[in-house]
Tab-separated table of N, CA and C and ligand atoms in Angstrom:
chain	number	residue	atom	x	y	z
A	114	MET	N	-31.782	-9.656	50.513
A	114	MET	CA	-31.651	-8.278	50.272
A	114	MET	C	-30.195	-8.042	49.699
A	115	ALA	N	-29.985	-7.057	49.056
A	115	ALA	CA	-28.617	-6.738	48.452
A	115	ALA	C	-28.313	-5.331	48.446
A	116	LEU	N	-26.984	-5.177	48.548
A	116	LEU	CA	-26.432	-3.695	48.585
A	116	LEU	C	-26.303	-3.374	47.043
A	117	LEU	N	-26.769	-2.169	46.740
A	117	LEU	CA	-26.695	-1.534	45.439
A	117	LEU	C	-25.699	-0.479	45.341
A	118	PRO	N	-24.937	-0.552	44.164
A	118	PRO	CA	-23.850	0.522	43.875
A	118	PRO	C	-24.441	1.761	43.887
A	119	ILE	N	-23.971	2.771	44.496
A	119	ILE	CA	-24.445	4.193	44.512
A	119	ILE	C	-23.564	5.127	43.448
A	120	LEU	N	-24.342	5.681	42.592
A	120	LEU	CA	-23.672	6.637	41.546
A	120	LEU	C	-23.019	7.723	42.239
A	121	HIS	N	-21.943	8.196	41.785
A	121	HIS	CA	-21.173	9.425	42.418
A	121	HIS	C	-21.245	10.636	41.419
A	122	TYR	N	-21.525	11.778	42.003
A	122	TYR	CA	-21.481	13.014	41.252
A	122	TYR	C	-19.956	13.196	40.764
A	123	PRO	N	-19.772	13.581	39.535
A	123	PRO	CA	-20.748	14.210	38.482
A	123	PRO	C	-21.259	13.153	37.447
A	124	ASP	N	-21.567	11.988	37.853
A	124	ASP	CA	-22.177	10.812	36.887
A	124	ASP	C	-23.483	11.578	36.229
A	125	PRO	N	-23.436	11.463	34.966
A	125	PRO	CA	-24.512	12.268	34.343
A	125	PRO	C	-25.883	11.576	34.613
A	126	ARG	N	-25.796	10.082	34.999
A	126	ARG	CA	-27.008	9.643	35.399
A	126	ARG	C	-27.755	9.991	36.472
A	127	LEU	N	-27.202	10.894	37.325
A	127	LEU	CA	-27.710	11.544	38.484
A	127	LEU	C	-28.639	12.634	38.035
A	128	HIS	N	-28.621	12.945	36.671
A	128	HIS	CA	-29.550	13.970	36.189
A	128	HIS	C	-30.601	13.605	35.381
A	129	ILE	N	-30.916	12.240	35.448
A	129	ILE	CA	-32.037	11.655	34.746
A	129	ILE	C	-33.285	12.039	35.522
A	130	ARG	N	-34.439	12.494	34.949
A	130	ARG	CA	-35.660	12.596	35.628
A	130	ARG	C	-36.317	11.200	35.914
A	131	ALA	N	-36.771	10.920	37.031
A	131	ALA	CA	-37.268	9.563	37.184
A	131	ALA	C	-38.796	9.643	36.916
A	132	ALA	N	-39.339	8.437	36.459
A	132	ALA	CA	-40.650	8.391	36.064
A	132	ALA	C	-41.448	7.782	37.298
A	133	PRO	N	-42.699	8.029	37.332
A	133	PRO	CA	-43.621	7.692	38.339
A	133	PRO	C	-43.729	6.050	38.472
A	134	VAL	N	-43.818	5.591	39.701
A	134	VAL	CA	-44.007	4.114	39.825
A	134	VAL	C	-45.468	3.726	39.552
A	135	THR	N	-45.757	2.841	38.555
A	135	THR	CA	-47.058	2.647	38.195
A	135	THR	C	-47.853	1.544	39.099
A	136	GLU	N	-47.120	0.750	39.634
A	136	GLU	CA	-47.671	-0.309	40.449
A	136	GLU	C	-46.673	-0.697	41.613
A	137	VAL	N	-47.273	-0.653	42.865
A	137	VAL	CA	-46.494	-1.019	44.061
A	137	VAL	C	-46.379	-2.488	44.179
A	138	ASN	N	-45.682	-3.215	43.544
A	138	ASN	CA	-45.703	-4.691	43.500
A	138	ASN	C	-44.411	-5.344	44.194
A	139	ALA	N	-44.206	-6.542	43.950
A	139	ALA	CA	-43.086	-7.169	44.750
A	139	ALA	C	-41.596	-6.722	44.381
A	140	GLU	N	-41.605	-6.448	43.138
A	140	GLU	CA	-40.371	-5.824	42.611
A	140	GLU	C	-40.010	-4.432	43.084
A	141	ILE	N	-41.133	-3.643	43.416
A	141	ILE	CA	-40.854	-2.351	43.974
A	141	ILE	C	-40.450	-2.590	45.512
A	142	ARG	N	-41.227	-3.484	46.120
A	142	ARG	CA	-40.911	-3.641	47.582
A	142	ARG	C	-39.440	-4.142	47.725
A	143	LYS	N	-38.935	-5.010	46.840
A	143	LYS	CA	-37.723	-5.523	46.865
A	143	LYS	C	-36.679	-4.417	46.739
A	144	LEU	N	-37.017	-3.409	45.812
A	144	LEU	CA	-36.162	-2.152	45.605
A	144	LEU	C	-36.058	-1.463	46.880
A	145	VAL	N	-37.211	-1.177	47.517
A	145	VAL	CA	-37.349	-0.492	48.738
A	145	VAL	C	-36.381	-1.053	49.751
A	146	ASP	N	-36.549	-2.332	49.969
A	146	ASP	CA	-35.616	-3.179	50.970
A	146	ASP	C	-34.276	-2.978	50.652
A	147	ASP	N	-33.843	-3.288	49.374
A	147	ASP	CA	-32.512	-3.166	49.037
A	147	ASP	C	-31.836	-1.771	49.137
A	148	MET	N	-32.827	-0.686	48.849
A	148	MET	CA	-32.304	0.594	49.087
A	148	MET	C	-32.130	1.055	50.540
A	149	ALA	N	-33.007	0.502	51.352
A	149	ALA	CA	-33.004	0.773	52.839
A	149	ALA	C	-31.598	0.036	53.448
A	150	GLU	N	-31.318	-0.998	52.957
A	150	GLU	CA	-30.117	-1.779	53.322
A	150	GLU	C	-28.806	-1.054	52.900
A	151	THR	N	-28.906	-0.527	51.619
A	151	THR	CA	-27.831	0.134	50.990
A	151	THR	C	-27.661	1.535	51.869
A	152	MET	N	-28.665	2.313	52.141
A	152	MET	CA	-28.640	3.454	52.750
A	152	MET	C	-27.976	3.229	54.203
A	153	ARG	N	-28.370	2.248	54.927
A	153	ARG	CA	-27.824	1.857	56.119
A	153	ARG	C	-26.330	1.475	56.208
A	154	ALA	N	-26.146	0.618	55.153
A	154	ALA	CA	-24.637	0.171	55.082
A	154	ALA	C	-23.690	1.398	54.755
A	155	ALA	N	-24.175	2.464	54.044
A	155	ALA	CA	-23.401	3.595	53.804
A	155	ALA	C	-23.515	4.643	54.885
A	156	VAL	N	-24.210	4.397	55.801
A	156	VAL	CA	-24.564	5.296	57.077
A	156	VAL	C	-25.085	6.710	56.549
A	157	GLY	N	-26.050	6.573	55.733
A	157	GLY	CA	-26.939	7.741	55.283
A	157	GLY	C	-28.181	7.899	55.890
A	158	ILE	N	-28.753	9.038	55.776
A	158	ILE	CA	-30.090	9.328	56.284
A	158	ILE	C	-31.188	9.378	55.314
A	159	GLY	N	-30.884	9.175	53.977
A	159	GLY	CA	-31.627	9.269	52.855
A	159	GLY	C	-31.234	8.698	51.592
A	160	LEU	N	-32.059	8.029	50.732
A	160	LEU	CA	-31.425	7.672	49.623
A	160	LEU	C	-32.630	7.569	48.383
A	161	ALA	N	-32.410	8.069	47.265
A	161	ALA	CA	-33.356	8.287	46.213
A	161	ALA	C	-33.011	7.042	45.344
A	162	ALA	N	-34.010	6.454	44.504
A	162	ALA	CA	-33.878	5.455	43.570
A	162	ALA	C	-32.820	5.902	42.364
A	163	THR	N	-32.886	7.241	42.122
A	163	THR	CA	-31.877	7.796	41.043
A	163	THR	C	-30.537	7.336	41.420
A	164	GLN	N	-30.168	7.545	42.697
A	164	GLN	CA	-28.832	7.357	43.257
A	164	GLN	C	-28.251	5.849	42.943
A	165	VAL	N	-29.116	5.012	42.887
A	165	VAL	CA	-28.834	3.481	42.519
A	165	VAL	C	-29.242	3.312	41.047
A	166	ASN	N	-29.220	4.186	40.329
A	166	ASN	CA	-29.530	4.112	38.997
A	166	ASN	C	-30.756	3.459	38.549
A	167	VAL	N	-31.735	3.613	39.398
A	167	VAL	CA	-33.124	3.098	39.062
A	167	VAL	C	-33.993	4.385	38.968
A	168	HIS	N	-34.474	4.752	37.779
A	168	HIS	CA	-34.969	5.932	37.463
A	168	HIS	C	-36.578	5.958	37.751
A	169	LYS	N	-36.969	5.720	38.903
A	169	LYS	CA	-38.466	5.617	39.382
A	169	LYS	C	-38.622	6.580	40.562
A	170	ARG	N	-39.838	7.132	40.772
A	170	ARG	CA	-40.056	8.028	41.861
A	170	ARG	C	-40.136	7.322	43.250
A	171	LEU	N	-39.032	7.103	43.895
A	171	LEU	CA	-39.119	6.397	45.182
A	171	LEU	C	-37.998	6.788	45.936
A	172	ILE	N	-38.314	7.086	47.179
A	172	ILE	CA	-37.081	7.520	48.113
A	172	ILE	C	-37.349	6.817	49.359
A	173	VAL	N	-36.189	6.489	50.173
A	173	VAL	CA	-36.334	6.098	51.522
A	173	VAL	C	-35.436	6.943	52.347
A	174	LEU	N	-35.925	7.014	53.692
A	174	LEU	CA	-35.110	7.856	54.674
A	174	LEU	C	-35.402	7.296	56.039
A	175	ASP	N	-34.221	7.573	56.828
A	175	ASP	CA	-34.324	7.457	58.310
A	175	ASP	C	-33.633	8.452	59.109
A	176	VAL	N	-34.302	9.421	59.619
A	176	VAL	CA	-33.691	10.468	60.395
A	176	VAL	C	-33.621	10.371	61.869
A	177	SER	N	-34.081	9.128	62.246
A	177	SER	CA	-34.169	8.866	63.685
A	177	SER	C	-32.701	8.604	64.325
A	178	GLU	N	-32.392	8.774	65.508
A	178	GLU	CA	-31.161	8.666	66.047
A	178	GLU	C	-30.780	7.126	66.094
A	179	ASP	N	-31.642	6.297	66.298
A	179	ASP	CA	-31.323	4.818	66.479
A	179	ASP	C	-31.509	4.027	65.032
A	180	GLN	N	-31.898	4.895	63.970
A	180	GLN	CA	-31.875	4.198	62.648
A	180	GLN	C	-32.910	3.046	62.692
A	181	GLN	N	-33.923	3.262	63.357
A	181	GLN	CA	-35.120	2.261	63.405
A	181	GLN	C	-36.428	2.780	62.845
A	182	ASN	N	-36.507	3.936	62.195
A	182	ASN	CA	-37.647	4.433	61.817
A	182	ASN	C	-37.596	4.711	60.142
A	183	LEU	N	-37.584	3.561	59.451
A	183	LEU	CA	-37.542	3.680	58.069
A	183	LEU	C	-38.891	4.422	57.553
A	184	GLN	N	-38.688	5.409	56.474
A	184	GLN	CA	-39.771	6.064	56.073
A	184	GLN	C	-39.746	5.792	54.421
A	185	VAL	N	-40.700	5.367	53.836
A	185	VAL	CA	-40.742	5.127	52.377
A	185	VAL	C	-41.633	6.159	51.684
A	186	PHE	N	-41.193	6.713	50.569
A	186	PHE	CA	-42.127	7.530	49.883
A	186	PHE	C	-42.115	7.169	48.413
A	187	ILE	N	-43.191	6.797	47.904
A	187	ILE	CA	-43.350	6.415	46.464
A	187	ILE	C	-44.131	7.296	45.812
A	188	ASN	N	-43.676	7.903	44.676
A	188	ASN	CA	-44.363	9.090	43.933
A	188	ASN	C	-44.553	10.234	44.678
A	189	PRO	N	-43.623	10.579	45.629
A	189	PRO	CA	-44.022	11.777	46.465
A	189	PRO	C	-44.228	13.063	45.800
A	190	LYS	N	-45.173	13.824	46.347
A	190	LYS	CA	-45.589	15.144	45.748
A	190	LYS	C	-45.525	16.143	46.852
A	191	LEU	N	-45.158	17.317	46.780
A	191	LEU	CA	-45.308	18.359	47.686
A	191	LEU	C	-46.605	19.161	47.576
A	192	LEU	N	-47.389	19.108	48.640
A	192	LEU	CA	-48.614	19.769	48.593
A	192	LEU	C	-48.467	21.235	49.064
A	193	SER	N	-47.521	21.398	49.868
A	193	SER	CA	-47.301	22.926	50.361
A	193	SER	C	-45.906	22.937	50.884
A	194	ARG	N	-45.420	24.214	50.839
A	194	ARG	CA	-44.070	24.499	51.467
A	194	ARG	C	-44.139	25.795	51.911
A	195	ASP	N	-43.570	26.133	53.160
A	195	ASP	CA	-43.381	27.599	53.693
A	195	ASP	C	-42.332	27.643	54.631
A	196	GLY	N	-41.971	28.876	54.945
A	196	GLY	CA	-40.768	29.218	55.774
A	196	GLY	C	-39.579	28.985	55.060
A	197	SER	N	-38.449	28.984	55.698
A	197	SER	CA	-37.101	28.793	55.249
A	197	SER	C	-36.167	28.419	56.253
A	198	GLN	N	-35.155	27.431	56.004
A	198	GLN	CA	-34.121	26.975	56.988
A	198	GLN	C	-32.941	26.783	56.122
A	199	GLU	N	-31.879	27.056	56.822
A	199	GLU	CA	-30.523	26.717	56.187
A	199	GLU	C	-29.815	25.639	56.842
A	200	ARG	N	-29.321	24.691	56.332
A	200	ARG	CA	-28.952	23.412	57.130
A	200	ARG	C	-27.664	22.842	56.267
A	201	GLU	N	-26.713	22.392	57.034
A	201	GLU	CA	-25.701	21.646	56.205
A	201	GLU	C	-26.077	20.297	55.711
A	202	GLU	N	-25.737	20.088	54.377
A	202	GLU	CA	-26.173	18.943	53.824
A	202	GLU	C	-24.899	18.106	53.347
A	203	GLY	N	-25.272	16.804	53.135
A	203	GLY	CA	-24.212	15.933	52.591
A	203	GLY	C	-25.033	15.061	51.675
A	204	CYS	N	-24.442	14.139	50.908
A	204	CYS	CA	-25.097	13.219	49.967
A	204	CYS	C	-24.306	11.976	49.782
A	205	LEU	N	-24.900	10.761	49.722
A	205	LEU	CA	-24.209	9.563	49.541
A	205	LEU	C	-23.434	9.578	48.055
A	206	SER	N	-24.073	10.437	47.241
A	206	SER	CA	-23.650	10.471	45.872
A	206	SER	C	-22.503	11.619	45.730
A	207	VAL	N	-22.162	12.301	46.825
A	207	VAL	CA	-21.149	13.361	46.817
A	207	VAL	C	-20.197	13.099	48.172
A	208	PRO	N	-19.555	11.958	48.100
A	208	PRO	CA	-18.813	11.755	49.331
A	208	PRO	C	-17.981	12.737	49.818
A	209	GLY	N	-17.989	13.130	51.204
A	209	GLY	CA	-16.995	13.759	51.721
A	209	GLY	C	-17.324	15.376	51.645
A	210	ILE	N	-18.405	15.669	50.984
A	210	ILE	CA	-18.677	17.185	50.747
A	210	ILE	C	-19.840	17.558	51.500
A	211	TYR	N	-19.775	18.594	52.291
A	211	TYR	CA	-20.955	19.151	53.113
A	211	TYR	C	-21.054	20.627	52.892
A	212	ASP	N	-22.246	21.080	52.645
A	212	ASP	CA	-22.190	22.581	52.495
A	212	ASP	C	-23.859	22.829	52.907
A	213	ARG	N	-23.989	24.303	53.226
A	213	ARG	CA	-25.324	24.794	53.550
A	213	ARG	C	-26.127	25.005	52.460
A	214	VAL	N	-27.426	24.553	52.601
A	214	VAL	CA	-28.386	24.690	51.624
A	214	VAL	C	-29.688	25.425	52.280
A	215	THR	N	-30.400	26.201	51.656
A	215	THR	CA	-31.597	26.915	52.117
A	215	THR	C	-32.792	26.221	51.425
A	216	ARG	N	-33.721	25.781	52.241
A	216	ARG	CA	-34.926	25.118	51.768
A	216	ARG	C	-36.061	25.516	52.625
A	217	ALA	N	-37.274	25.026	52.135
A	217	ALA	CA	-38.406	25.291	52.990
A	217	ALA	C	-38.296	24.685	54.445
A	218	GLU	N	-38.830	25.440	55.506
A	218	GLU	CA	-38.831	24.914	56.825
A	218	GLU	C	-39.887	23.906	57.089
A	219	HIS	N	-41.042	24.190	56.474
A	219	HIS	CA	-42.229	23.272	56.704
A	219	HIS	C	-42.853	22.803	55.373
A	220	ILE	N	-43.120	21.556	55.251
A	220	ILE	CA	-43.725	21.160	54.005
A	220	ILE	C	-44.859	20.043	54.324
A	221	VAL	N	-45.893	19.866	53.381
A	221	VAL	CA	-46.715	18.804	53.425
A	221	VAL	C	-46.637	17.912	52.203
A	222	VAL	N	-46.357	16.731	52.553
A	222	VAL	CA	-45.942	15.863	51.259
A	222	VAL	C	-46.969	14.664	51.323
A	223	GLU	N	-47.424	14.304	50.070
A	223	GLU	CA	-48.222	13.134	49.959
A	223	GLU	C	-47.434	12.194	49.146
A	224	ALA	N	-47.771	10.758	49.448
A	224	ALA	CA	-46.964	9.719	48.683
A	224	ALA	C	-47.544	8.312	48.976
A	225	LEU	N	-47.169	7.441	48.496
A	225	LEU	CA	-47.501	6.047	48.652
A	225	LEU	C	-46.660	5.254	49.581
A	226	ASP	N	-46.938	4.420	50.476
A	226	ASP	CA	-46.012	3.817	51.280
A	226	ASP	C	-45.616	2.455	50.706
A	227	ARG	N	-44.894	1.529	51.440
A	227	ARG	CA	-44.279	0.374	51.003
A	227	ARG	C	-45.315	-0.626	50.395
A	228	GLU	N	-46.629	-0.500	50.997
A	228	GLU	CA	-47.696	-1.440	50.612
A	228	GLU	C	-48.639	-0.687	49.562
A	229	GLY	N	-48.117	0.555	49.244
A	229	GLY	CA	-49.018	1.131	48.143
A	229	GLY	C	-50.071	1.944	48.675
A	230	ASN	N	-50.221	2.265	49.937
A	230	ASN	CA	-51.347	2.949	50.573
A	230	ASN	C	-50.919	4.384	50.606
A	231	PRO	N	-51.898	5.306	50.308
A	231	PRO	CA	-51.546	6.705	50.168
A	231	PRO	C	-51.569	7.293	51.561
A	232	PHE	N	-50.536	8.294	51.824
A	232	PHE	CA	-50.548	8.988	53.002
A	232	PHE	C	-50.049	10.373	52.799
A	233	THR	N	-50.458	11.133	53.848
A	233	THR	CA	-49.956	12.624	53.789
A	233	THR	C	-49.182	12.938	55.093
A	234	LEU	N	-48.063	13.668	54.993
A	234	LEU	CA	-47.175	13.880	56.005
A	234	LEU	C	-46.686	15.366	56.206
A	235	GLU	N	-46.875	15.831	57.363
A	235	GLU	CA	-46.464	17.225	57.568
A	235	GLU	C	-44.982	17.090	58.172
A	236	ALA	N	-44.012	17.813	57.537
A	236	ALA	CA	-42.669	17.711	58.054
A	236	ALA	C	-42.046	19.015	58.211
A	237	GLU	N	-40.985	19.085	59.303
A	237	GLU	CA	-40.243	20.297	59.474
A	237	GLU	C	-38.843	20.089	59.818
A	238	GLY	N	-38.081	20.990	59.746
A	238	GLY	CA	-36.808	20.758	60.405
A	238	GLY	C	-35.948	19.850	59.350
A	239	LEU	N	-35.117	18.895	60.053
A	239	LEU	CA	-34.168	17.997	59.421
A	239	LEU	C	-35.030	16.973	58.432
A	240	LEU	N	-36.231	16.583	58.932
A	240	LEU	CA	-37.017	15.694	58.073
A	240	LEU	C	-37.440	16.361	56.785
A	241	ALA	N	-37.847	17.683	56.991
A	241	ALA	CA	-38.464	18.525	55.784
A	241	ALA	C	-37.282	18.693	54.842
A	242	THR	N	-35.887	18.983	55.455
A	242	THR	CA	-34.803	19.156	54.483
A	242	THR	C	-34.540	17.854	53.702
A	243	CYS	N	-34.535	16.751	54.506
A	243	CYS	CA	-34.132	15.385	53.894
A	243	CYS	C	-35.061	15.075	52.724
A	244	ILE	N	-36.330	15.198	52.996
A	244	ILE	CA	-37.427	14.991	51.930
A	244	ILE	C	-37.257	15.783	50.721
A	245	GLN	N	-37.016	17.113	50.864
A	245	GLN	CA	-36.814	17.926	49.772
A	245	GLN	C	-35.479	17.548	48.937
A	246	HIS	N	-34.395	17.145	49.782
A	246	HIS	CA	-33.056	16.726	49.127
A	246	HIS	C	-33.398	15.515	48.357
A	247	GLU	N	-33.953	14.527	48.894
A	247	GLU	CA	-34.254	13.310	47.975
A	247	GLU	C	-35.225	13.567	46.961
A	248	MET	N	-36.235	14.190	47.136
A	248	MET	CA	-37.099	14.482	45.990
A	248	MET	C	-36.518	15.133	44.742
A	249	ASP	N	-35.506	16.144	45.236
A	249	ASP	CA	-34.674	16.827	44.106
A	249	ASP	C	-34.011	15.718	43.245
A	250	HIS	N	-33.441	14.640	43.846
A	250	HIS	CA	-32.732	13.689	43.222
A	250	HIS	C	-33.502	13.221	42.054
A	251	LEU	N	-34.952	12.972	42.438
A	251	LEU	CA	-35.855	12.221	41.348
A	251	LEU	C	-35.998	13.233	40.133
A	252	ASP	N	-35.794	14.520	40.401
A	252	ASP	CA	-35.982	15.484	39.222
A	252	ASP	C	-34.420	15.720	38.599
A	253	GLY	N	-33.609	14.886	39.034
A	253	GLY	CA	-32.244	14.940	38.443
A	253	GLY	C	-31.236	16.076	39.147
A	254	LYS	N	-31.711	16.377	40.204
A	254	LYS	CA	-30.832	17.521	40.827
A	254	LYS	C	-30.130	17.200	42.117
A	255	VAL	N	-28.887	17.495	42.173
A	255	VAL	CA	-27.993	17.147	43.282
A	255	VAL	C	-27.786	18.529	44.049
A	256	PHE	N	-27.633	18.255	45.451
A	256	PHE	CA	-27.585	19.541	46.335
A	256	PHE	C	-26.560	20.483	46.015
A	257	VAL	N	-25.458	20.057	45.378
A	257	VAL	CA	-24.415	20.923	45.132
A	257	VAL	C	-24.666	22.014	44.100
A	258	GLU	N	-25.843	21.693	43.225
A	258	GLU	CA	-26.227	22.605	42.257
A	258	GLU	C	-26.872	23.948	42.921
A	259	TYR	N	-27.102	23.988	44.147
A	259	TYR	CA	-27.499	25.079	44.733
A	259	TYR	C	-26.219	25.873	45.298
A	260	LEU	N	-25.104	25.421	45.135
A	260	LEU	CA	-23.885	26.206	45.499
A	260	LEU	C	-23.287	26.948	44.303
A	261	SER	N	-22.471	27.844	44.518
A	261	SER	CA	-21.851	28.624	43.445
A	261	SER	C	-21.187	27.881	42.426
A	262	GLN	N	-21.065	28.336	41.189
A	262	GLN	CA	-20.574	27.801	40.127
A	262	GLN	C	-18.929	27.293	40.401
A	263	LEU	N	-18.388	28.320	41.269
A	263	LEU	CA	-16.899	28.016	41.705
A	263	LEU	C	-16.959	26.741	42.512
A	264	LYS	N	-17.893	26.682	43.493
A	264	LYS	CA	-17.845	25.605	44.432
A	264	LYS	C	-18.051	24.287	43.665
A	265	GLN	N	-19.088	24.404	42.691
A	265	GLN	CA	-19.402	23.162	41.873
A	265	GLN	C	-18.314	22.658	41.107
A	266	ASN	N	-17.563	23.455	40.556
A	266	ASN	CA	-16.332	23.310	39.699
A	266	ASN	C	-15.379	22.566	40.609
A	267	ARG	N	-15.018	23.020	41.769
A	267	ARG	CA	-14.081	22.582	42.836
A	267	ARG	C	-14.327	21.198	43.180
A	268	ILE	N	-15.766	20.993	43.439
A	268	ILE	CA	-16.320	19.618	43.910
A	268	ILE	C	-16.199	18.688	42.748
A	269	LYS	N	-16.472	19.005	41.575
A	269	LYS	CA	-16.258	18.108	40.407
A	269	LYS	C	-14.886	17.657	40.252
A	270	THR	N	-13.910	18.621	40.341
A	270	THR	CA	-12.409	18.306	40.175
A	270	THR	C	-12.055	17.444	41.271
A	271	LYS	N	-12.365	17.577	42.463
A	271	LYS	CA	-12.113	16.847	43.627
A	271	LYS	C	-12.519	15.429	43.412
A	272	LEU	N	-13.860	15.111	43.079
A	272	LEU	CA	-14.361	13.899	43.119
A	272	LEU	C	-13.971	13.136	42.030
A	273	ARG	N	-13.620	13.840	40.728
A	273	ARG	CA	-13.020	13.178	39.540
A	273	ARG	C	-11.690	12.584	39.888
A	274	LYS	N	-10.854	13.426	40.719
A	274	LYS	CA	-9.524	13.007	40.911
A	274	LYS	C	-9.633	11.916	41.957
A	275	ARG	N	-10.528	11.947	42.873
A	275	ARG	CA	-10.510	10.804	43.744
A	275	ARG	C	-11.032	9.499	43.155
A	276	ALA	N	-11.837	9.656	42.028
A	276	ALA	CA	-12.347	8.421	41.337
A	276	ALA	C	-11.300	7.783	40.576
A	277	ARG	N	-10.290	8.685	40.003
A	277	ARG	CA	-9.136	8.213	39.298
A	277	ARG	C	-8.187	7.455	40.271
A	278	GLU	N	-8.131	7.966	41.503
A	278	GLU	CA	-7.055	7.419	42.474
A	278	GLU	C	-7.624	6.002	43.013
A	279	THR	N	-8.913	5.895	42.927
A	279	THR	CA	-9.391	4.654	43.438
A	279	THR	C	-9.452	3.463	42.376
A	280	LEU	N	-9.150	3.770	41.208
A	280	LEU	CA	-9.218	2.860	39.955
A	280	LEU	C	-8.193	1.801	40.300
B	93	NI	NI1	-28.565	12.989	48.289
């Protein structure tokens, strides 16, 4: 397994719309495993392929307390959404920035697992937020885009400054 570099906002590659996975093969399973390792090493609860500059519709997440429950969604599709919840979000592509975002409280999602088998999952609360956040990445959307333009500009300035300082 290998750790993959994570793109940081405002990198324009975070806005590329990912293409469906056409076949769940050994290459895809390796990507899943590398993404899971990268997510754990970065102490994140979710990661979309977009964030490691692979523009395929694939996300991994683990919202369990002991980080022992990896969930893989290949070509995820929302079948339904209802209710609303506001929750503080962060993102491995927007380090050090946290803010509240309103999303559906309850969703039903269908996807393929790591073996390519289809499944349907009902999710609510943190898991529902996390799935929606990661699915946004596949459409080229980062959570800060839900915030005011003023906040987005501040975040861009801050992250650009930090990127310069770490060069
Ligand atoms: Ni994210």
